[in-house]
Coordinates of C-alpha atoms and ligand atoms in Angstrom, one line a residue:
M1 CA -9.8 -7.3 -15.3
Y2 CA -8.1 -5.6 -12.5
K3 CA -5.3 -3.3 -13.3
I4 CA -2.9 -2.8 -10.1
A5 CA -0.1 -0.5 -9.9
V6 CA 2.5 -1.7 -7.4
I7 CA 5.2 0.3 -5.9
P8 CA 7.4 -2.2 -3.9
G9 CA 9.4 1.2 -2.6
D10 CA 12.5 1.1 -0.2
G11 CA 14.1 -1.1 2.3
T12 CA 12.0 -4.1 3.1
G13 CA 9.1 -3.0 1.0
P14 CA 9.9 -5.0 -1.9
E15 CA 10.1 -8.2 0.1
Q16 CA 6.9 -7.4 1.9
I17 CA 4.9 -6.5 -1.4
R18 CA 6.4 -9.9 -3.0
E19 CA 4.6 -12.1 -0.2
G20 CA 1.4 -9.9 -0.8
L21 CA 1.6 -10.5 -4.4
K22 CA 2.0 -14.3 -3.7
V23 CA -0.9 -14.1 -1.5
L24 CA -2.8 -12.3 -4.2
D25 CA -2.1 -14.7 -6.7
A26 CA -3.5 -17.4 -4.5
A27 CA -6.7 -15.4 -4.3
R28 CA -6.8 -15.0 -7.8
D29 CA -6.6 -19.0 -8.9
R30 CA -9.0 -19.7 -6.0
F31 CA -11.7 -17.1 -6.8
G32 CA -10.8 -17.0 -10.6
L33 CA -9.9 -13.1 -10.5
A34 CA -8.4 -11.6 -13.3
L35 CA -5.7 -9.1 -11.9
E36 CA -2.9 -7.5 -13.9
T37 CA 0.1 -5.8 -12.4
V38 CA 2.2 -3.0 -13.5
E39 CA 5.4 -2.4 -11.3
Y40 CA 7.0 1.2 -10.9
D41 CA 10.5 1.5 -9.3
L42 CA 9.8 4.9 -7.4
G43 CA 11.5 5.4 -4.3
G44 CA 14.7 6.0 -2.8
E45 CA 16.9 4.4 -5.4
R46 CA 15.5 6.0 -8.2
Y47 CA 15.6 9.2 -6.7
L48 CA 19.2 8.9 -5.9
R49 CA 20.0 7.8 -9.4
T50 CA 17.7 10.2 -11.3
G51 CA 16.3 13.0 -9.0
E52 CA 12.9 11.8 -9.8
L53 CA 10.1 11.2 -7.0
L54 CA 6.8 11.0 -8.8
P55 CA 6.9 11.8 -12.5
P56 CA 3.8 13.2 -14.1
S57 CA 3.4 10.4 -16.4
V58 CA 3.5 7.7 -14.2
L59 CA 0.8 9.6 -12.0
E60 CA -1.2 9.5 -15.0
E61 CA -0.6 5.8 -15.6
I62 CA -1.6 5.2 -11.8
K63 CA -4.9 7.2 -12.2
L64 CA -6.0 4.7 -15.0
C65 CA -5.4 1.7 -12.6
D66 CA -7.8 0.1 -10.3
A67 CA -5.8 0.3 -7.3
L68 CA -2.0 1.0 -6.3
Y69 CA -0.3 -1.5 -3.7
L70 CA 2.8 0.2 -1.8
G71 CA 5.5 -1.3 -0.1
A72 CA 7.3 1.4 1.7
I73 CA 8.9 4.7 1.4
G74 CA 12.1 5.8 3.2
H75 CA 15.7 5.7 2.6
P76 CA 18.7 6.2 4.8
D77 CA 20.6 8.3 2.1
V78 CA 17.8 10.6 1.6
K79 CA 17.1 13.4 4.0
P80 CA 13.8 12.9 5.9
G81 CA 10.9 14.8 4.2
I82 CA 11.8 14.4 0.6
L83 CA 10.6 11.0 -0.1
E84 CA 7.8 11.2 2.1
K85 CA 6.5 14.5 0.8
G86 CA 7.4 13.8 -2.7
L87 CA 6.3 10.7 -3.1
L88 CA 4.0 9.1 -0.4
L89 CA 2.0 12.3 0.6
Q90 CA 2.1 13.4 -3.0
L91 CA 0.2 10.4 -4.1
R92 CA -2.1 10.9 -1.1
F93 CA -2.7 14.4 -2.5
D94 CA -2.7 14.0 -6.0
L95 CA -5.1 11.0 -6.1
D96 CA -7.1 13.0 -3.4
L97 CA -7.2 9.9 -1.2
Y98 CA -8.9 11.6 1.7
I99 CA -9.4 8.7 3.8
N100 CA -6.9 7.0 5.5
L101 CA -8.5 3.6 6.9
R102 CA -6.8 1.7 9.5
P103 CA -8.1 -1.1 11.2
V104 CA -7.0 -2.2 14.9
K105 CA -7.6 -5.7 15.2
L106 CA -6.0 -8.3 17.6
Y107 CA -6.1 -11.8 15.9
P108 CA -6.7 -14.9 18.2
G109 CA -3.2 -16.4 19.2
V110 CA -1.3 -13.0 19.0
E111 CA 0.1 -12.0 21.8
G112 CA -0.1 -8.2 22.3
P113 CA 1.1 -6.0 24.9
L114 CA -1.9 -5.6 26.8
K115 CA -2.2 -8.8 28.9
S116 CA -6.0 -8.1 30.0
K117 CA -7.2 -7.8 26.6
G118 CA -8.3 -10.3 24.0
P119 CA -9.5 -10.3 20.4
A120 CA -12.8 -9.5 21.8
D121 CA -11.5 -6.2 23.2
I122 CA -9.3 -4.9 20.5
D123 CA -11.2 -4.6 17.3
F124 CA -11.9 -1.1 16.0
V125 CA -11.0 1.1 13.0
V126 CA -9.6 4.5 12.9
V127 CA -10.6 7.0 9.9
R128 CA -8.0 9.6 9.7
E129 CA -8.7 12.4 7.1
N130 CA -5.7 12.1 4.8
T131 CA -5.5 15.4 2.7
E132 CA -5.5 18.3 5.1
G133 CA -4.7 19.5 8.6
L134 CA -0.9 19.9 9.7
Y135 CA 0.1 17.7 6.5
A136 CA -1.3 20.4 4.0
G137 CA 1.8 22.2 4.3
A138 CA 0.7 25.7 5.1
G139 CA 3.3 27.9 6.8
G140 CA 6.7 29.0 6.2
F141 CA 9.9 30.4 7.7
L142 CA 10.8 34.0 8.4
R143 CA 14.3 34.8 8.7
R144 CA 15.5 31.3 8.8
G145 CA 18.9 30.5 10.5
T146 CA 19.2 33.4 12.5
P147 CA 18.4 34.1 16.2
F148 CA 15.2 35.8 15.2
E149 CA 13.7 32.7 13.0
V150 CA 10.5 31.9 13.1
A151 CA 8.7 28.6 11.8
V152 CA 5.0 28.7 11.2
Q153 CA 3.1 25.4 10.4
E154 CA -0.6 25.8 10.2
S155 CA -3.4 23.2 10.3
V156 CA -5.9 23.6 7.5
N157 CA -9.2 22.2 8.1
T158 CA -12.0 22.9 5.4
R159 CA -15.6 22.4 5.9
F160 CA -15.7 20.2 2.7
G161 CA -12.6 18.1 3.5
V162 CA -13.8 17.6 7.2
E163 CA -17.6 16.8 6.3
R164 CA -16.6 14.2 3.5
C165 CA -14.2 12.4 6.1
L166 CA -17.1 12.4 8.5
R167 CA -19.8 11.2 6.0
Y168 CA -17.2 8.2 5.2
A169 CA -16.8 7.4 9.1
F170 CA -20.4 7.4 9.5
D171 CA -21.1 5.3 6.7
H172 CA -18.4 3.1 7.5
C173 CA -19.8 2.9 11.0
R174 CA -23.3 1.9 9.7
T175 CA -21.8 -0.9 7.5
R176 CA -19.3 -2.5 9.9
R177 CA -20.4 -5.2 12.2
G178 CA -19.6 -3.2 15.1
R179 CA -21.4 -1.4 18.1
K180 CA -22.5 1.4 16.0
K181 CA -20.4 4.0 17.7
L182 CA -18.3 6.7 16.3
T183 CA -16.0 8.5 18.5
L184 CA -14.3 12.1 17.3
C185 CA -10.9 12.3 18.3
G186 CA -10.0 15.9 18.8
K187 CA -8.7 18.5 21.0
T188 CA -11.4 21.1 21.4
N189 CA -10.2 22.3 24.8
V190 CA -7.1 23.9 23.0
L191 CA -7.3 23.7 19.2
T192 CA -10.7 25.7 19.6
Y193 CA -10.8 26.9 15.8
A194 CA -10.1 23.4 14.0
F195 CA -11.8 21.1 16.1
D196 CA -14.8 23.5 16.8
L197 CA -15.4 23.4 13.0
W198 CA -15.0 19.2 13.3
E199 CA -17.2 19.2 16.3
R200 CA -20.0 21.4 14.7
A201 CA -19.6 19.3 11.4
F202 CA -19.7 15.8 13.5
H203 CA -22.9 16.7 15.1
E204 CA -24.6 18.2 11.9
V205 CA -23.4 15.3 10.0
G206 CA -24.3 12.9 12.7
A207 CA -27.9 13.9 12.8
E208 CA -28.4 12.2 9.5
Y209 CA -27.3 8.8 11.0
P210 CA -29.7 8.6 14.3
D211 CA -28.5 4.7 14.3
I212 CA -24.7 5.8 15.1
Q213 CA -24.0 6.9 18.6
R214 CA -21.9 9.8 18.7
D215 CA -18.9 10.0 21.2
Y216 CA -16.0 12.4 21.6
A217 CA -12.8 12.2 23.5
H218 CA -9.8 14.4 23.3
V219 CA -6.6 12.9 21.7
D220 CA -4.8 12.7 24.9
A221 CA -7.4 10.7 26.5
I222 CA -8.0 8.6 23.4
C223 CA -4.4 7.4 23.8
M224 CA -5.2 6.5 27.3
W225 CA -8.4 4.6 26.7
M226 CA -6.9 3.0 23.7
I227 CA -4.6 1.1 26.2
K228 CA -6.6 1.1 29.2
N229 CA -10.2 0.2 27.3
P230 CA -10.0 -0.5 23.9
E231 CA -13.1 -2.1 23.8
W232 CA -15.0 1.2 24.1
F233 CA -13.8 1.9 20.2
D234 CA -15.8 1.0 17.3
V235 CA -14.9 3.7 14.7
I236 CA -12.8 6.7 15.5
V237 CA -12.6 9.6 13.2
T238 CA -9.9 12.3 13.4
D239 CA -7.7 14.8 11.8
N240 CA -4.8 13.8 9.8
M241 CA -1.9 14.2 12.3
F242 CA -3.9 12.7 15.2
G243 CA -4.7 10.0 13.0
D244 CA -1.3 9.5 12.4
I245 CA 0.0 9.5 16.0
I246 CA -2.8 7.2 17.3
T247 CA -2.7 4.6 14.7
D248 CA 0.9 3.9 15.3
L249 CA -0.3 3.3 18.9
G250 CA -3.0 1.1 17.6
A251 CA -0.5 -1.1 15.7
M252 CA 1.1 -1.9 18.7
I253 CA -1.9 -3.2 20.6
Q254 CA -2.8 -5.4 17.6
G255 CA 0.7 -6.9 17.9
G256 CA 3.1 -4.6 16.1
M257 CA 3.9 -2.7 12.8
G258 CA 4.3 -6.6 11.5
I259 CA 0.5 -6.7 11.1
A260 CA -0.9 -3.0 10.7
A261 CA -2.4 -2.1 7.2
G262 CA -3.9 0.6 5.8
A263 CA -6.0 2.1 3.2
N264 CA -6.0 5.4 1.5
L265 CA -9.1 5.6 -0.3
H266 CA -11.3 8.0 -2.4
P267 CA -14.5 5.9 -3.0
G268 CA -15.3 5.2 -6.4
R269 CA -11.7 6.1 -7.7
V270 CA -8.0 4.8 -7.7
S271 CA -7.2 3.8 -4.1
M272 CA -3.9 3.0 -2.4
F273 CA -3.1 0.1 0.1
E274 CA 0.1 -0.1 2.2
P275 CA 1.6 -1.6 5.2
I276 CA 1.8 1.4 7.7
G277 CA 5.3 0.6 8.7
G278 CA 8.3 2.0 7.4
S279 CA 10.9 0.7 5.2
A280 CA 12.8 -0.9 8.2
P281 CA 16.0 -0.6 6.3
K282 CA 18.2 -2.6 8.8
Y283 CA 16.1 -5.5 8.1
T284 CA 16.2 -5.4 4.1
G285 CA 17.1 -8.4 2.2
R286 CA 17.4 -10.5 5.4
G287 CA 14.1 -12.3 5.3
M288 CA 13.3 -11.2 8.8
I289 CA 10.5 -8.6 8.1
N290 CA 7.0 -9.8 8.7
P291 CA 4.8 -9.6 5.6
L292 CA 1.4 -10.0 6.8
A293 CA 1.0 -6.2 6.9
A294 CA 1.2 -6.0 3.4
V295 CA -1.0 -9.1 3.2
C296 CA -3.7 -7.4 5.1
A297 CA -3.2 -4.5 2.7
A298 CA -3.9 -6.5 -0.1
A299 CA -7.0 -8.1 1.6
M300 CA -8.1 -4.5 2.1
M301 CA -7.7 -3.7 -1.7
L302 CA -9.4 -7.0 -2.7
D303 CA -12.4 -5.5 -0.5
Y304 CA -12.2 -2.1 -2.2
L305 CA -12.2 -3.9 -5.6
G306 CA -15.7 -5.5 -4.5
E307 CA -14.1 -8.8 -4.1
A308 CA -15.4 -9.4 -0.8
E309 CA -15.0 -13.1 -0.4
A310 CA -11.4 -13.2 -1.4
A311 CA -10.7 -10.5 0.9
K312 CA -12.2 -12.5 3.6
A313 CA -10.6 -15.5 2.5
V314 CA -7.0 -13.8 2.8
E315 CA -7.8 -12.3 6.2
Q316 CA -8.9 -15.7 7.6
A317 CA -5.8 -17.0 6.2
V318 CA -3.6 -14.3 8.1
A319 CA -5.9 -15.1 11.4
T320 CA -5.2 -19.1 10.8
V321 CA -1.3 -18.4 10.4
C322 CA -1.2 -15.8 13.4
R323 CA -3.2 -18.5 15.5
E324 CA -1.6 -22.0 14.5
H325 CA 2.0 -20.9 13.3
L326 CA 3.9 -17.6 14.4
R327 CA 5.4 -17.1 17.6
S328 CA 5.5 -13.6 17.3
L329 CA 4.7 -10.9 14.8
N330 CA 8.0 -9.0 15.2
A331 CA 10.4 -9.1 12.7
G332 CA 13.0 -11.9 13.2
E333 CA 10.8 -13.5 16.0
M334 CA 8.2 -15.2 13.9
G335 CA 9.6 -18.5 13.9
Y336 CA 9.8 -18.5 9.9
S337 CA 11.2 -16.4 7.4
T338 CA 9.3 -13.6 5.4
G339 CA 9.0 -15.8 2.4
E340 CA 7.7 -18.9 4.5
V341 CA 5.0 -16.5 6.0
G342 CA 3.9 -15.6 2.5
D343 CA 3.6 -19.4 1.6
L344 CA 1.8 -20.3 4.5
V345 CA -0.8 -17.6 4.1
A346 CA -1.1 -18.6 0.3
E347 CA -1.8 -22.3 1.5
Y348 CA -4.7 -21.4 3.7
V349 CA -6.1 -19.0 1.3
L350 CA -9.5 -21.7 0.7
Ligands
LIG1 C1 2.0 7.0 7.8 C2 3.6 7.5 7.9 C3 3.5 8.9 7.1 C4 2.6 10.0 7.5 C5 4.9 9.3 6.8 C6 5.9 8.3 6.3 C7 5.0 10.7 6.0 O1 4.0 7.8 9.0 O2 1.7 6.7 6.6 O3 1.6 6.9 9.0 O4 3.1 10.4 8.5 O5 1.5 9.8 7.1
LIG2 MN1 2.6 7.3 10.7

């Protein structure tokens, strides 16, 4: 019996998660899985009502689950940073979800913005360090609000944190059916402390993986190559901030936020699965949002739980719906409503 905590969250999060759960139910029936879900109403509404973000008792309950399925966090009436830091990042930190795994894959039939590139060219994953870097919250203000104010925001890179991320990336590269090439995305020409550590650790750990080709590129160049030659990439490993930025770019070349999913992992422990896009409040309740990102996150969750066959079936169902049905992956341009897309995927889970 898998116990899954569900946080539908804000904006279009709940309507995306509803379709994800619909598809999970189909996978449960088809593969005879035992799934139990527990829903938590965390997010902007609850914060505005009660001031609570992530109550310690809820965190303790989540820790006893096998996985956490999250919709979206972000509310127009809550100042930016409060929900993000108090809930989403708090979950990543408190559960020590040190990997953010984000596949960038163009499914056949999906029209991406890169006209000369097809599914054979766009199929890589980004391994983003998820607990350190600029996200660690180190720094502060001096004389805030005066003409002499100073704001310092430091990037924290520990050998332990970097090394466990790199090991995951090398292992993932080894098991993935790719070209066995791991690209470190950094900025060794300017960030000469942080990425010096990353680069040394990369080659030291990499020596234990002679079957994996090691490659390096600066983050700005990565942005260029992701557009010009995405076929060069198999697995990209990088720090938290660069990983955040390049995965939005990655989402675009795979057809948009409508399909981009991510897994926040601590191998062996409760891990969190989410669409990588935001809460998209302007589409809330209109049945326009594409639920495929949430469905793909559910597939990653099944895979993480050890249900590889069910995960594959869901992914194939998504691919079929993209190929046979959807006009576009963008909200409101799919040719189907949010619920209809979920119905279609569920039907194809064979
Ligand atoms: C993401 C998001 C978050 C991040 C925000 C909402 C804090 O952009 O998951 O990529 O920056 O990590
Ligand atoms: Mn982001």
